[in-house]
Coordinates of C-alpha atoms and ligand atoms in Angstrom, one line a residue:
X1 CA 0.0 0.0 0.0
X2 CA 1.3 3.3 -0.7
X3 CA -0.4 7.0 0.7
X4 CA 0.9 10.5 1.1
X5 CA 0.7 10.3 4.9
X6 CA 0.2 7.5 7.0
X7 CA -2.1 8.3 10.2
X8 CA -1.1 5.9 13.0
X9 CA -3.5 5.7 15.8
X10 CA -8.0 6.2 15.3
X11 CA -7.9 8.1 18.4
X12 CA -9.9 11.9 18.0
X13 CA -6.1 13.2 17.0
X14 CA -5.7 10.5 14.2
X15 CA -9.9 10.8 13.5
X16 CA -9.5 14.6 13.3
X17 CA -6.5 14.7 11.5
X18 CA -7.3 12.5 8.7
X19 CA -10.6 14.6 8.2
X20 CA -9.0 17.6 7.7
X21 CA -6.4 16.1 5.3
X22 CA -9.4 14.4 2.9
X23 CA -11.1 17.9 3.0
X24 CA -7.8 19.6 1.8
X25 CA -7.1 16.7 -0.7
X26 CA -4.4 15.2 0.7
X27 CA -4.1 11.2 0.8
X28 CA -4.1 9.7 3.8
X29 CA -4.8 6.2 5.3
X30 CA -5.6 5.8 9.5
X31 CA -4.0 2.8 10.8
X32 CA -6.0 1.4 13.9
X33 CA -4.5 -1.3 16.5
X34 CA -8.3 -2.1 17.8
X35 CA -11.8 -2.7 16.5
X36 CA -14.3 -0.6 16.1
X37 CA -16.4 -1.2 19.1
X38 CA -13.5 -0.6 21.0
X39 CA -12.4 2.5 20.3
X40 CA -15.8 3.8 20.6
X41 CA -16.8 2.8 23.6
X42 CA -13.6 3.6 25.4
X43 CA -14.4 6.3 28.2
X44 CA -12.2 9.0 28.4
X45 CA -12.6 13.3 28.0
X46 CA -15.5 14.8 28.0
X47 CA -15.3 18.5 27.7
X48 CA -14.4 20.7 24.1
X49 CA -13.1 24.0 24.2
X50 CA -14.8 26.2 22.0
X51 CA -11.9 26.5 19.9
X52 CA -12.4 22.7 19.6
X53 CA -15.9 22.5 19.1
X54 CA -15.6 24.9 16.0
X55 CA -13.1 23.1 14.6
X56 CA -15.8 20.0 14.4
X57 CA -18.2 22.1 13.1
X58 CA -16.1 23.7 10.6
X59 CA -15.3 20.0 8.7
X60 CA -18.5 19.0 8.8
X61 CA -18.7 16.9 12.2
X62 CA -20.5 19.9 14.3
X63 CA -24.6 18.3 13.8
X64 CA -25.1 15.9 16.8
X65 CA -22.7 18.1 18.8
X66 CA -24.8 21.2 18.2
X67 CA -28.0 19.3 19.5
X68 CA -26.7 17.0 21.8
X69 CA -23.6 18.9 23.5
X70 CA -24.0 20.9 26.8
X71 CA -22.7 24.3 26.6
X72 CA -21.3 25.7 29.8
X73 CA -20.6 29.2 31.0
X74 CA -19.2 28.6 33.6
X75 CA -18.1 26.6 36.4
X76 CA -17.7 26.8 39.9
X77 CA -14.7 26.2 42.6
X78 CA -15.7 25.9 46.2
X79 CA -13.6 25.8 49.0
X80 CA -14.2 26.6 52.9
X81 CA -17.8 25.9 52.3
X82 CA -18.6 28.3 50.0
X83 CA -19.1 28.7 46.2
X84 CA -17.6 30.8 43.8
X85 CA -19.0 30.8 39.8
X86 CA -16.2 31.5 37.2
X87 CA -18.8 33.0 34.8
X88 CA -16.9 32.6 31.3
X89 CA -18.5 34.9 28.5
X90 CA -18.3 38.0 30.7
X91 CA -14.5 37.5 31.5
X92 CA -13.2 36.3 27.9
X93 CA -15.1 38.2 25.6
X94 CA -17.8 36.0 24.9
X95 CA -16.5 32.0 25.1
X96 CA -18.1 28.9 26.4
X97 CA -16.9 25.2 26.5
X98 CA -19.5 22.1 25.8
X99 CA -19.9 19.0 27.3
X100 CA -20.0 16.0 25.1
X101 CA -18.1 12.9 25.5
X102 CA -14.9 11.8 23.3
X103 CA -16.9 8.7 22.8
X104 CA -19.4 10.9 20.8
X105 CA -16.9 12.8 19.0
X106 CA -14.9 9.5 18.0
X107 CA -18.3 8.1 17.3
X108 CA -19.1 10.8 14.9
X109 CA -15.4 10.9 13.0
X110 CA -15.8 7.7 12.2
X111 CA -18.8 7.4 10.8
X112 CA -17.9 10.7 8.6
X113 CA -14.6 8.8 7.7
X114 CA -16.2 5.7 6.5
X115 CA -19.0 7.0 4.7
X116 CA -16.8 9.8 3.3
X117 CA -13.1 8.1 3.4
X118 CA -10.1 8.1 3.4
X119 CA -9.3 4.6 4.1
X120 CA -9.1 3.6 7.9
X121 CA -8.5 0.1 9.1
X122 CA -9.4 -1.3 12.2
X123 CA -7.6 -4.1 13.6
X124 CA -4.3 -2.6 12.0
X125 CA -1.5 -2.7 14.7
X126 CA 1.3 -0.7 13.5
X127 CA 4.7 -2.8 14.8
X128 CA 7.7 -0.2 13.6
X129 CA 8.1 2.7 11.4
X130 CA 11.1 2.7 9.7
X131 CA 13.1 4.9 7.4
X132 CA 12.2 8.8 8.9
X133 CA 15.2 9.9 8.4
X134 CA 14.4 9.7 4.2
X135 CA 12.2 10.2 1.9
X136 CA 10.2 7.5 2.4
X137 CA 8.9 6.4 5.6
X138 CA 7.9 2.6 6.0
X139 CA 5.4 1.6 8.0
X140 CA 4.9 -2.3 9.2
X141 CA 1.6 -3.2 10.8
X142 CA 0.2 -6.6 11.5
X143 CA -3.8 -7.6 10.7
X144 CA -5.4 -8.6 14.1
X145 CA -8.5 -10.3 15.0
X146 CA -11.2 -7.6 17.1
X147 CA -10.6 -7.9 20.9
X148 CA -6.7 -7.7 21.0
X149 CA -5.4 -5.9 23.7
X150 CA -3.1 -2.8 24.9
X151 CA 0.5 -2.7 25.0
X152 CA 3.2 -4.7 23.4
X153 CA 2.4 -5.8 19.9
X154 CA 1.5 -10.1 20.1
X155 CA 1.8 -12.1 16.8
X156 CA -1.3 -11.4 14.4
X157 CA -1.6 -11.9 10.7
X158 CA 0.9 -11.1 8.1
X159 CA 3.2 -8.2 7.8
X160 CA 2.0 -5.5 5.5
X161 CA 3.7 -2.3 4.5
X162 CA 2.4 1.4 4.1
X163 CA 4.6 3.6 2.4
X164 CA 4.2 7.0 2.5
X165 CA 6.0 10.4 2.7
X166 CA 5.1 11.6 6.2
X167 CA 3.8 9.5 9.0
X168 CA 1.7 11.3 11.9
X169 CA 1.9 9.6 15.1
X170 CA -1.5 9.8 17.1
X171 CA -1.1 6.6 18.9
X172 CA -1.0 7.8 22.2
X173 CA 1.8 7.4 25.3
X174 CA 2.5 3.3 24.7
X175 CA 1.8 3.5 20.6
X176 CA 4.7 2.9 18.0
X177 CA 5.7 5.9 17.2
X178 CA 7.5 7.2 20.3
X179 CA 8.9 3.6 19.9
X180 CA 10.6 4.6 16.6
X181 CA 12.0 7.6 18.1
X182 CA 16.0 6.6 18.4
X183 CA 17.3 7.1 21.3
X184 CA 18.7 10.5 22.1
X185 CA 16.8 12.4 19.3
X186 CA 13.6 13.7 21.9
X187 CA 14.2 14.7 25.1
X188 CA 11.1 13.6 27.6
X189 CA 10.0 15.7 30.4
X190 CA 8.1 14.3 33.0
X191 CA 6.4 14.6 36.3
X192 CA 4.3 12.1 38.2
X193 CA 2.0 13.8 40.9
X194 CA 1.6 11.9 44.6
X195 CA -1.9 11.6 44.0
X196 CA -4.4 10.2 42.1
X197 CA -8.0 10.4 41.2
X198 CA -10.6 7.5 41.8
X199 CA -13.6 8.2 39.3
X200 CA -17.4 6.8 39.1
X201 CA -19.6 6.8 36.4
X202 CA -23.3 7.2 38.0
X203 CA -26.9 6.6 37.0
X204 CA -28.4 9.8 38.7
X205 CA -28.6 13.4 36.7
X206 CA -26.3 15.8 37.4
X207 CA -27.2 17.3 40.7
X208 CA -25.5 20.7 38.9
X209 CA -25.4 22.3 35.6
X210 CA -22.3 23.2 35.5
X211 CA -18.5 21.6 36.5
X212 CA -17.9 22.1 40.5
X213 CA -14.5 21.7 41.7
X214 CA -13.6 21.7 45.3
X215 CA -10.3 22.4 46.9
X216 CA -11.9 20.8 50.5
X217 CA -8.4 20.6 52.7
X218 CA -9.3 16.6 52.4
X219 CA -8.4 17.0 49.5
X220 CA -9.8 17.4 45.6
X221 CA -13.3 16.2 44.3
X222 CA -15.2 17.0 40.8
X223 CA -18.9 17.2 40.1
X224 CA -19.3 16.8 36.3
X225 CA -21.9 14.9 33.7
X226 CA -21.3 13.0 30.6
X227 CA -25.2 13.2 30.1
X228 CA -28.5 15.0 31.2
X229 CA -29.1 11.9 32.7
X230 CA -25.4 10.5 33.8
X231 CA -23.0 12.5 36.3
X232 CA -19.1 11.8 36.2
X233 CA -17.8 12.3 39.8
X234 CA -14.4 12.4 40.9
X235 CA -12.2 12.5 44.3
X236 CA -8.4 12.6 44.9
X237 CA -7.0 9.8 46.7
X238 CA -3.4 8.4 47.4
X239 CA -1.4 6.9 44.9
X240 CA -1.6 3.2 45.2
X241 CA -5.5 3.0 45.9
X242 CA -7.9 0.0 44.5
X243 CA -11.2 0.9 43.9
X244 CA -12.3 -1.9 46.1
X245 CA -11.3 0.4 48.9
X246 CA -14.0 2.3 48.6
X247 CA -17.4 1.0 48.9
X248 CA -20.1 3.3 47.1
X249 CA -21.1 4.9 50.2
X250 CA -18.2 5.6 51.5
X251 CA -17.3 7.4 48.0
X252 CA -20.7 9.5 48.1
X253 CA -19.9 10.3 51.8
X254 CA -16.5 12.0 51.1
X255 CA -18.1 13.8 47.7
X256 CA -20.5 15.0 50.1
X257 CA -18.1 16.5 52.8
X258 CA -16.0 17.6 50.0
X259 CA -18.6 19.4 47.5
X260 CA -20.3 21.0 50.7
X261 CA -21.8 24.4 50.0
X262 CA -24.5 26.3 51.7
X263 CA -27.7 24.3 51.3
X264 CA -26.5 22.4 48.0
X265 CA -27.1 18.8 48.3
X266 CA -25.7 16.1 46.3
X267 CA -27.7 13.4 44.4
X268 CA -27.3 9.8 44.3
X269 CA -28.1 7.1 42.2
X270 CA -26.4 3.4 41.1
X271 CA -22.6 3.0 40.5
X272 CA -21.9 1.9 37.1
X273 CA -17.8 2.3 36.4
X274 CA -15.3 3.0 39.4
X275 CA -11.8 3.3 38.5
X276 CA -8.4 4.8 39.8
X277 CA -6.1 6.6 37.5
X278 CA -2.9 8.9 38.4
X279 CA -1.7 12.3 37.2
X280 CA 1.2 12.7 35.4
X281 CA 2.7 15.0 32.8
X282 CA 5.0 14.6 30.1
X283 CA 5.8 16.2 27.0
X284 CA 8.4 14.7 23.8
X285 CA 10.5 17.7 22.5
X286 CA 10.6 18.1 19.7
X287 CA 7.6 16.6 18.7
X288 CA 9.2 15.8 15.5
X289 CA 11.8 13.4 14.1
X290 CA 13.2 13.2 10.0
X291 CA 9.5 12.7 8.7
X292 CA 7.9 11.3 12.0
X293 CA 5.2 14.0 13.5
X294 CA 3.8 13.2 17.1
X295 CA 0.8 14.7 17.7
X296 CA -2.1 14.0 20.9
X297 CA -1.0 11.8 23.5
X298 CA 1.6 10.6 21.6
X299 CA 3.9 14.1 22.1
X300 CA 2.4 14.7 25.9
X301 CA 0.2 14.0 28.8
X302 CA -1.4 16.4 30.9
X303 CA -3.4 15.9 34.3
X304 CA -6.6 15.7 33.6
X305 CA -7.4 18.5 36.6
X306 CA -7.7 20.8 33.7
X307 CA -9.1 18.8 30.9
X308 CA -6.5 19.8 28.4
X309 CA -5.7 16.0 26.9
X310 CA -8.2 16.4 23.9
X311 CA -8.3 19.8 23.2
X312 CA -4.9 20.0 23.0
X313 CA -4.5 17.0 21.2
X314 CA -7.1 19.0 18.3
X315 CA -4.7 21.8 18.6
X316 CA -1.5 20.1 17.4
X317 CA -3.6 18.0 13.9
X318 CA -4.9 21.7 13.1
X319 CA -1.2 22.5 13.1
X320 CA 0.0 19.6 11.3
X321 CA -3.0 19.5 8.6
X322 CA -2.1 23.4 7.8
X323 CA 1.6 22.0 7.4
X324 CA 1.0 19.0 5.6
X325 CA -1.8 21.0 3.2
X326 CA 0.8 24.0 2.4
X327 CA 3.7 21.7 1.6
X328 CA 1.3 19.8 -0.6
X329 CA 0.1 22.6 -2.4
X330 CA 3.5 24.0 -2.7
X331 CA 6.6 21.7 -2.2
X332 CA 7.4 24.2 0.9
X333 CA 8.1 22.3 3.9
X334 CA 8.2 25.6 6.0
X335 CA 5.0 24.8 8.4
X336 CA 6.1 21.3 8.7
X337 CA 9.5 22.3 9.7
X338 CA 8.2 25.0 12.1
X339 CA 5.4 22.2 13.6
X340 CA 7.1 21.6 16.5
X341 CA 7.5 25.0 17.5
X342 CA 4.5 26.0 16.9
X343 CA 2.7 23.1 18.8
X344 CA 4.9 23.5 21.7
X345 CA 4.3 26.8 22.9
X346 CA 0.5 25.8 23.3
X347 CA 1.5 22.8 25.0
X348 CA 3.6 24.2 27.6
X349 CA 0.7 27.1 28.5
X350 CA -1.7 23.8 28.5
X351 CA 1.0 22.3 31.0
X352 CA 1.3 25.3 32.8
X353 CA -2.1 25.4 33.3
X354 CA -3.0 22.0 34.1
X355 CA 0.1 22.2 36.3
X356 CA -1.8 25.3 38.3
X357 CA -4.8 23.7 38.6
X358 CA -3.3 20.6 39.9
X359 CA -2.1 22.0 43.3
X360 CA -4.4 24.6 43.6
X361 CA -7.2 22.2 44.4
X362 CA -5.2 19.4 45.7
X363 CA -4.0 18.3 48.8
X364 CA -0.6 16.9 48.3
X365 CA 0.7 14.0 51.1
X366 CA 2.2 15.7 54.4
X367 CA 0.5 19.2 54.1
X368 CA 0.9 21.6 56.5
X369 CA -1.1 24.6 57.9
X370 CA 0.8 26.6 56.0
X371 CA 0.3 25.0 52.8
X372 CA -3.3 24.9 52.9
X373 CA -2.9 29.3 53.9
X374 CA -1.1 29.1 50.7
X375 CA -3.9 27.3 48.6
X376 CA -7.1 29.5 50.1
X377 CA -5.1 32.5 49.0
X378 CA -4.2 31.6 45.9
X379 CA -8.3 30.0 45.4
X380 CA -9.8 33.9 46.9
X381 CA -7.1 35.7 44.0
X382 CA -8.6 33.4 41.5
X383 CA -11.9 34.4 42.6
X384 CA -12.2 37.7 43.2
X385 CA -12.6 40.3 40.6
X386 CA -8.9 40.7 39.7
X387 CA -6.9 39.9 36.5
X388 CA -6.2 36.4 37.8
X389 CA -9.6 35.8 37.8
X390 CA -9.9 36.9 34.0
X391 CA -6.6 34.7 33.3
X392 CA -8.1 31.6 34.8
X393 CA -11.1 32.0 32.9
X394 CA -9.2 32.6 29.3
X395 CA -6.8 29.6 30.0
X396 CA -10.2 27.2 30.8
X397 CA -12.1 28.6 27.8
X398 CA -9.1 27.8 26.0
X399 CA -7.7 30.0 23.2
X400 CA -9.1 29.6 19.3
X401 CA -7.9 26.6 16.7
X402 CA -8.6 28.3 13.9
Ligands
RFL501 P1 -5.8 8.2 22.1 O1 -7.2 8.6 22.4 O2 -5.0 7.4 23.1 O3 -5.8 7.4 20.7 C1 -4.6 6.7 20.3 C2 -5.1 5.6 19.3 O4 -4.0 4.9 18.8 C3 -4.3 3.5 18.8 N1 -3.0 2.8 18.9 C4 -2.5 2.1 17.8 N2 -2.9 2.0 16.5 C5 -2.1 1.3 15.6 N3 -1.0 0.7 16.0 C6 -0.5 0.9 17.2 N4 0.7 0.3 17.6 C7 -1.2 1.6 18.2 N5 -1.1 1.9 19.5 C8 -2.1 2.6 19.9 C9 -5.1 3.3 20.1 O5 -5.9 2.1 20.1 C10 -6.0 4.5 20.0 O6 -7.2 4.3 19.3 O7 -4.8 9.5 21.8 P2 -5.2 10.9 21.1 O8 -5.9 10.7 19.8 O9 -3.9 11.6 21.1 O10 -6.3 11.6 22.0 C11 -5.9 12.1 23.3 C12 -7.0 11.9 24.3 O11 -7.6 10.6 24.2 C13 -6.5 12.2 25.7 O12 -5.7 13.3 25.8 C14 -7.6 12.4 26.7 O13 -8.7 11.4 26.7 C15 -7.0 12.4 28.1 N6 -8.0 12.2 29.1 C16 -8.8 13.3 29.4 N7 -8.6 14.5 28.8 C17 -9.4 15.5 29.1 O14 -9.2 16.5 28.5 N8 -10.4 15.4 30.0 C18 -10.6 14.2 30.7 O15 -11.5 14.1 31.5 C19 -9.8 13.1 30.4 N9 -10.0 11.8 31.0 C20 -8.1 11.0 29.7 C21 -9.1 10.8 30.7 C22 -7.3 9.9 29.4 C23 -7.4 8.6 30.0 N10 -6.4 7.6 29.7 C24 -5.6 7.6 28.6 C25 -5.8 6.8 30.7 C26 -9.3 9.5 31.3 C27 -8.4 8.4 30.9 C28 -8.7 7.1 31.6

């Protein structure tokens, strides 16, 4: 097989990616490790920047979004007991994020990509990519049967090839393309946070409209919704937790004590997912090697305190389809050799950001009086009417794609 650029990874970069490539007329084929079922059902993100949003809209995958999506504007942080709206329009000039579920927006790439092309093959595990250094990349990927699993590649069908000019990596933190990165060429950055979140799916509507995040001195908790009828809850617990140390009760007790606010009360329904995950950061630079291009996951991981991961992964395929369209049109590889760059410096505010809201509203291990005088001053600047205030909002809202 043979294509212009080879799309590793059906993930919303890879999805988004190859849509905006088809729309400018430039070949591409998506190479996926799972099936379909799979990728769509896989819970993760679930709130767009508008910058995001209107990038869906603008190649065509805006309709169910527009009548399904929440639209938020605002969201609240509480802390001693008290709550405090960010109200979004009135401190960025107008900008709102919308709730709806990377399921739904992977849901509807696909569809668009199938009906519409280009090619994209499910089942397709990618196990090197070879020759970046020259003009023509090689990538080798093995047919699997659907239900294979995470992780290191396990013997499938044959070997095929995809040859191509350009491959975009968008197969996450444990894909193949930061395994084709020879050693020395990146530099990684990393952080792990002491803390981690333990997160529940429940069968009870939101008992909020908006996002509330509490910076309780027990530590963090999140009120959020995937649906009108569905609420996504969250609480921060220590590194090293099972989720079968927290019966149901005890998890709705501590949202409770947590969320607290005047006469607010917290509704509670059936359990359906409970899972830990931790926090870390980490970012590849560059995000670039010969004619390898990271992009999503693949090039970083944020904490998810901020809910940057997608967003941010939309931000670097807009980059890279500008890059990819001008060099097509013109044999100039300019953007493409500035891609890196360019992505960077919207993934280091995005880290800087998450990084903020990390240990404003969390209690790390071992924290002192004095830490947590630190925190409620750092949580009143945020919410009083000051320029901080205006910052936080602008860096939540996120800044346009397009
Ligand atoms: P994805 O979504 O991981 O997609 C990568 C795709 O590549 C495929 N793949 C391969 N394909 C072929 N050959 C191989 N060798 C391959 N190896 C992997 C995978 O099957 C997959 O389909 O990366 P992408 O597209 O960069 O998108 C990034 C987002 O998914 C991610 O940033 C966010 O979901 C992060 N994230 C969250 N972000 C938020 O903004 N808010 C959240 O609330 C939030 N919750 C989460 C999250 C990430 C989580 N994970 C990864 C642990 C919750 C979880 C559990």
């Amino acid at each position: 097989m043979r294509t212009t650029v080879a799309i590793i990874g059906a993930g919303p970069a890879g999805l988004l990616l190859a849509r905006l490539l088809h729309r400018a007329g430039v070949d591409c084929v998506v190479l996926e490790a799972r099936d379909r079922a799979y990728v769509e059902r896989r819970q993760r993100a679930g709130m767009l920047e508008q910058g995001a949003a209107d990038v869906l809209r603008e190649c065509g995958a805006g309709g169910r979004l527009d009548r399904e999506g929440l639209v938020h504007r605002g969201f609240e942080l509480r802390f001693e007991g008290e709550a405090h709206r960010v109200d979004l329009p009135s401190l960025t000039g107008g900008r709102t994020v919308t709730l709806y579920p990377q399921t739904e927006v992977v849901k509807d790439l696909i569809a668009l990509q199938l009906a519409e092309g280009p090619p994209l093959l499910f089942g397709a595990r990618v196990v090197a990519v070879e020759k970046t250094d020259g003009e023509q990349p090689l990538v080798r990927f093995v047919t699997e049967e659907p239900g294979g699993r995470d992780g290191p590649e396990r013997a499938g069908g044959p070997e095929r090839t995809l040859e191509c000019e350009y491959v975009a990596g968008c197969d996450g933190s444990y894909g193949a393309s930061r395994r084709a990165l020879p050693p020395g060429a990146v530099r990684m950055h990393a952080r792990t946070y002491p803390y981690s979140w333990l997160g529940i799916l429940a069968d009870v509507a939101p008992s909020s409209d908006e996002l509330l995040l509490a910076g309780h001195e027990r530590g963090f908790a999140l009120h959020s919704m995937r649906t009108p009828a569905l609420s996504r809850l969250y609480i921060q617990v220590p590194n090293g937790t099972s989720p079968g140390d927290w019966p149901d009760d005890r998890i709705w007790d501590e949202l409770d004590v947590r969320l607290a606010a005047g006469d607010w009360r917290l509704q509670r329904g059936p359990v359906l997912t409970k899972s830990v995950s931790g926090l870390r950061s980490q970012v590849i630079e560059p995000m670039r090697h010969g004619r390898l291009l990271l992009a999503g996951d693949a090039a970083h991981i944020v904490p998810p305190s901020a809910a940057k991961g997608l967003n941010l992964a939309f931000g670097d395929v807009v980059t890279m389809a500008r890059a990819f369209t001008h060099w097509h049109r013109s044999g100039s590889t300019s953007l493409i050799d500035r891609y890196s760059d360019n992505c960077l410096r919207r993934v280091w505010q995005a880290q800087a950001f998450s990084h903020e809201m990390t240990t404003l509203l969390h209690t790390p291990p071992g924290a002192d009086a004095y830490d947590r005088a630190m925190q409620l001053t750092r949580l009143r600047r945020l919410t009083g009417p000051t320029a901080a205030a205006a910052e936080l909002a602008e860096n939540y809202a996120g800044a346009p794609l397009i």
